[in-house]
mmCIF file of C-alpha atoms in Angstrom:
data_model
loop_
_atom_site.group_PDB
_atom_site.id
_atom_site.type_symbol
_atom_site.label_atom_id
_atom_site.label_comp_id
_atom_site.label_asym_id
_atom_site.label_seq_id
_atom_site.Cartn_x
_atom_site.Cartn_y
_atom_site.Cartn_z
ATOM 1 C CA UNK V 25 0.000 0.019 -0.005
ATOM 2 C CA UNK V 26 2.754 2.460 0.939
ATOM 3 C CA UNK V 27 4.685 1.613 -2.235
ATOM 4 C CA UNK V 28 1.626 2.367 -4.369
ATOM 5 C CA UNK V 29 1.005 5.631 -2.557
ATOM 6 C CA UNK V 30 4.601 6.781 -2.949
ATOM 7 C CA UNK V 31 4.741 5.805 -6.605
ATOM 8 C CA UNK V 32 1.603 7.778 -7.345
ATOM 9 C CA UNK V 33 2.996 10.689 -5.329
ATOM 10 C CA UNK V 34 6.180 10.575 -7.394
ATOM 11 C CA UNK V 35 4.187 10.637 -10.630
ATOM 12 C CA UNK V 36 1.847 13.417 -9.557
ATOM 13 C CA UNK V 37 4.348 15.808 -7.968
ATOM 14 C CA UNK V 38 5.832 17.199 -11.125
ATOM 15 C CA UNK V 39 8.825 14.876 -10.886
ATOM 16 C CA UNK V 40 10.131 16.378 -7.676
ATOM 17 C CA UNK V 41 12.298 13.293 -7.206
ATOM 18 C CA UNK V 42 14.614 11.586 -9.643
ATOM 19 C CA UNK V 43 17.537 9.156 -9.267
ATOM 20 C CA UNK V 44 16.748 6.866 -6.319
ATOM 21 C CA UNK V 45 19.164 4.781 -4.267
ATOM 22 C CA UNK V 46 17.545 2.324 -1.857
ATOM 23 C CA UNK V 47 19.801 1.050 0.898
ATOM 24 C CA UNK V 48 19.725 -2.704 1.418
ATOM 25 C CA UNK V 49 18.374 -4.109 4.725
ATOM 26 C CA UNK V 50 16.598 -0.988 6.021
ATOM 27 C CA UNK V 51 16.589 -0.237 9.750
ATOM 28 C CA UNK V 52 13.998 -1.718 12.058
ATOM 29 C CA UNK V 53 11.852 1.389 12.325
ATOM 30 C CA UNK V 54 10.508 0.847 8.827
ATOM 31 C CA UNK V 55 10.784 4.120 7.011
ATOM 32 C CA UNK V 56 10.045 3.455 3.355
ATOM 33 C CA UNK V 57 10.762 -0.264 3.451
ATOM 34 C CA UNK V 58 10.290 -2.071 0.169
ATOM 35 C CA UNK V 59 10.038 1.124 -1.883
ATOM 36 C CA UNK V 60 11.445 0.405 -5.317
ATOM 37 C CA UNK V 61 11.565 4.065 -6.239
ATOM 38 C CA UNK V 62 9.689 7.323 -6.061
ATOM 39 C CA UNK V 63 10.856 9.114 -9.147
ATOM 40 C CA UNK V 64 10.519 8.885 -12.845
ATOM 41 C CA UNK V 65 14.019 9.051 -14.337
ATOM 42 C CA UNK V 66 13.222 9.055 -18.038
ATOM 43 C CA UNK V 67 10.761 10.357 -20.571
ATOM 44 C CA UNK V 68 9.333 6.864 -21.088
ATOM 45 C CA UNK V 69 8.431 6.484 -17.426
ATOM 46 C CA UNK V 70 10.844 3.704 -16.467
ATOM 47 C CA UNK V 71 12.015 3.376 -12.907
ATOM 48 C CA UNK V 72 15.623 2.878 -11.839
ATOM 49 C CA UNK V 73 16.972 1.755 -8.492
ATOM 50 C CA UNK V 74 20.451 1.155 -7.147
ATOM 51 C CA UNK V 75 20.499 -1.294 -4.267
ATOM 52 C CA UNK V 76 24.106 -2.312 -3.737
ATOM 53 C CA UNK V 77 25.651 -0.500 -0.794
ATOM 54 C CA UNK V 78 29.340 0.189 -0.889
ATOM 55 C CA UNK V 79 29.875 1.535 2.634
ATOM 56 C CA UNK V 80 29.834 -0.839 5.576
ATOM 57 C CA UNK V 81 31.405 1.220 8.374
ATOM 58 C CA UNK V 82 28.050 2.166 9.948
ATOM 59 C CA UNK V 83 26.217 -0.988 8.877
ATOM 60 C CA UNK V 84 25.374 -2.087 5.384
ATOM 61 C CA UNK V 85 21.784 -0.861 5.611
ATOM 62 C CA UNK V 86 22.557 2.702 6.606
ATOM 63 C CA UNK V 87 22.791 5.791 4.457
ATOM 64 C CA UNK V 88 26.089 7.594 4.945
ATOM 65 C CA UNK V 89 26.957 10.844 3.226
ATOM 66 C CA UNK V 90 30.681 10.383 2.696
ATOM 67 C CA UNK V 91 31.556 13.709 1.062
ATOM 68 C CA UNK V 92 30.102 16.648 -0.815
ATOM 69 C CA UNK V 93 31.113 19.572 -2.965
ATOM 70 C CA UNK V 94 29.424 22.684 -4.236
ATOM 71 C CA UNK V 95 27.474 20.633 -6.812
ATOM 72 C CA UNK V 96 27.208 16.993 -5.669
ATOM 73 C CA UNK V 97 27.087 14.560 -2.759
ATOM 74 C CA UNK V 98 28.765 11.123 -2.422
ATOM 75 C CA UNK V 99 26.336 8.786 -0.651
ATOM 76 C CA UNK V 100 27.374 5.174 0.007
ATOM 77 C CA UNK V 101 29.770 5.375 -2.893
ATOM 78 C CA UNK V 102 27.272 6.869 -5.345
ATOM 79 C CA UNK V 103 27.850 10.409 -6.660
ATOM 80 C CA UNK V 104 24.558 12.289 -6.746
ATOM 81 C CA UNK V 105 24.441 15.716 -8.368
ATOM 82 C CA UNK V 106 22.299 18.549 -7.075
ATOM 83 C CA UNK V 107 19.969 18.470 -4.100
ATOM 84 C CA UNK V 108 19.158 15.240 -2.273
ATOM 85 C CA UNK V 109 16.656 13.872 0.239
ATOM 86 C CA UNK V 110 18.217 11.310 2.563
ATOM 87 C CA UNK V 111 16.591 8.851 4.940
ATOM 88 C CA UNK V 112 18.396 6.109 6.870
ATOM 89 C CA UNK V 113 17.410 3.604 4.150
ATOM 90 C CA UNK V 114 16.813 5.698 1.027
ATOM 91 C CA UNK V 115 18.399 8.537 -0.910
ATOM 92 C CA UNK V 116 16.817 10.461 -3.784
ATOM 93 C CA UNK V 117 17.886 13.367 -5.913
ATOM 94 C CA UNK V 118 15.555 16.287 -5.432
ATOM 95 C CA UNK V 119 14.473 18.874 -7.979
ATOM 96 C CA UNK V 120 14.586 22.143 -5.945
ATOM 97 C CA UNK V 121 18.141 23.528 -6.049
ATOM 98 C CA UNK V 122 17.691 26.685 -3.946
ATOM 99 C CA UNK V 123 15.662 27.670 -0.870
ATOM 100 C CA UNK V 124 13.356 29.788 -3.050
ATOM 101 C CA UNK V 125 12.395 26.741 -5.128
ATOM 102 C CA UNK V 126 11.178 24.726 -2.120
ATOM 103 C CA UNK V 127 7.397 24.785 -1.777
ATOM 104 C CA UNK V 128 5.047 23.046 0.647
ATOM 105 C CA UNK V 129 4.042 20.594 -2.114
ATOM 106 C CA UNK V 130 7.737 19.599 -2.495
ATOM 107 C CA UNK V 131 7.732 18.653 1.209
ATOM 108 C CA UNK V 132 4.511 16.661 1.260
ATOM 109 C CA UNK V 133 6.394 13.359 0.855
ATOM 110 C CA UNK V 134 7.507 13.761 4.478
ATOM 111 C CA UNK V 135 3.930 13.005 5.564
ATOM 112 C CA UNK V 136 4.110 9.586 3.881
ATOM 113 C CA UNK V 137 7.060 8.307 5.929
ATOM 114 C CA UNK V 138 5.882 5.817 8.534
ATOM 115 C CA UNK V 139 6.595 5.923 11.389
ATOM 116 C CA UNK V 140 7.187 9.648 11.452
ATOM 117 C CA UNK V 141 10.687 11.037 11.465
ATOM 118 C CA UNK V 142 11.970 12.487 14.708
ATOM 119 C CA UNK V 143 13.683 15.389 12.994
ATOM 120 C CA UNK V 144 14.137 16.867 9.493
ATOM 121 C CA UNK V 145 17.575 18.380 8.960
ATOM 122 C CA UNK V 146 17.647 20.965 6.185
ATOM 123 C CA UNK V 147 20.976 21.857 4.554
ATOM 124 C CA UNK V 148 20.542 25.344 3.133
ATOM 125 C CA UNK V 149 23.767 25.614 1.087
ATOM 126 C CA UNK V 150 26.327 28.290 1.937
ATOM 127 C CA UNK V 151 23.917 31.181 2.327
ATOM 128 C CA UNK V 152 21.388 32.030 4.951
ATOM 129 C CA UNK V 153 19.920 29.366 7.194
ATOM 130 C CA UNK V 154 16.671 31.279 7.390
ATOM 131 C CA UNK V 155 13.926 29.257 5.682
ATOM 132 C CA UNK V 156 11.130 30.970 3.715
ATOM 133 C CA UNK V 157 8.152 31.717 5.959
ATOM 134 C CA UNK V 158 5.847 29.384 4.024
ATOM 135 C CA UNK V 159 8.202 26.459 4.680
ATOM 136 C CA UNK V 160 8.552 27.218 8.382
ATOM 137 C CA UNK V 161 4.790 27.520 8.641
ATOM 138 C CA UNK V 162 4.303 24.169 6.844
ATOM 139 C CA UNK V 163 6.614 22.390 9.305
ATOM 140 C CA UNK V 164 4.845 23.981 12.284
ATOM 141 C CA UNK V 165 1.359 23.134 10.903
ATOM 142 C CA UNK V 166 2.466 19.484 10.511
ATOM 143 C CA UNK V 167 4.056 19.557 13.973
ATOM 144 C CA UNK V 168 7.369 18.344 12.560
ATOM 145 C CA UNK V 169 10.681 19.127 14.231
ATOM 146 C CA UNK V 170 13.124 20.690 11.814
ATOM 147 C CA UNK V 171 16.570 22.271 11.927
ATOM 148 C CA UNK V 172 17.965 24.527 9.167
ATOM 149 C CA UNK V 173 21.785 24.497 8.990
ATOM 150 C CA UNK V 174 24.497 25.202 6.418
ATOM 151 C CA UNK V 175 24.870 22.070 4.281
ATOM 152 C CA UNK V 176 28.259 21.195 5.807
ATOM 153 C CA UNK V 177 26.731 21.076 9.296
ATOM 154 C CA UNK V 178 23.559 19.374 8.102
ATOM 155 C CA UNK V 179 25.576 16.525 6.551
ATOM 156 C CA UNK V 180 27.446 15.937 9.845
ATOM 157 C CA UNK V 181 24.234 16.104 11.858
ATOM 158 C CA UNK V 182 22.462 13.618 9.555
ATOM 159 C CA UNK V 183 25.376 11.140 9.676
ATOM 160 C CA UNK V 184 25.512 11.417 13.473
ATOM 161 C CA UNK V 185 21.773 10.856 13.938
ATOM 162 C CA UNK V 186 21.804 7.918 11.502
ATOM 163 C CA UNK V 187 24.707 6.425 13.482
ATOM 164 C CA UNK V 188 22.490 6.604 16.551
ATOM 165 C CA UNK V 189 19.675 4.747 14.704
ATOM 166 C CA UNK V 190 17.401 7.796 14.896
ATOM 167 C CA UNK V 191 14.451 8.359 12.580
ATOM 168 C CA UNK V 192 15.860 11.346 10.684
ATOM 169 C CA UNK V 193 15.343 12.835 7.233
ATOM 170 C CA UNK V 194 17.707 15.269 5.524
ATOM 171 C CA UNK V 195 16.899 17.721 2.774
ATOM 172 C CA UNK V 196 20.250 18.885 1.470
ATOM 173 C CA UNK V 197 20.821 21.639 -1.076
ATOM 174 C CA UNK V 198 24.227 21.678 -2.750
ATOM 175 C CA UNK V 199 26.859 23.495 -0.684
ATOM 176 C CA UNK V 200 27.317 25.999 -3.527
ATOM 177 C CA UNK V 201 23.687 27.149 -3.552
ATOM 178 C CA UNK V 202 22.683 30.266 -1.690
#
């Protein structure tokens, strides 16, 4: 049921997500277990997944952001350009590339994660860590805990919380965006 809901969300959201990496053996809390993908990666509508982890230092099922630059992230050995959304068991490239491009409809996928995440870490790039008022209001209306940080700090925070087996989500804009 959740897989169907997320696939239909991915199709209906204007292709907010693309390029999915599902981490093998997801953590016990569930998250998006069994999700093949959420994003359409081609014009024909085919779905692509990568399921072979290459990092084992924190457990083979765990997402680890190993490095990043101004334009990409390296997650479990996969180089992912642009913005990403990271969960302990799933990573997806994300269409919005700046804070101004993030809308409440881009964030609605967070409501589908079950059980709920404890915290959403938002990496805002190099610029201001002040989120647009509409985004702050959306998080407060949904009663979700969030923290906006520069991307470098957000990556460290996400890796730390994942290492503690916490239910965390990260929305990370490239470090070069402002």
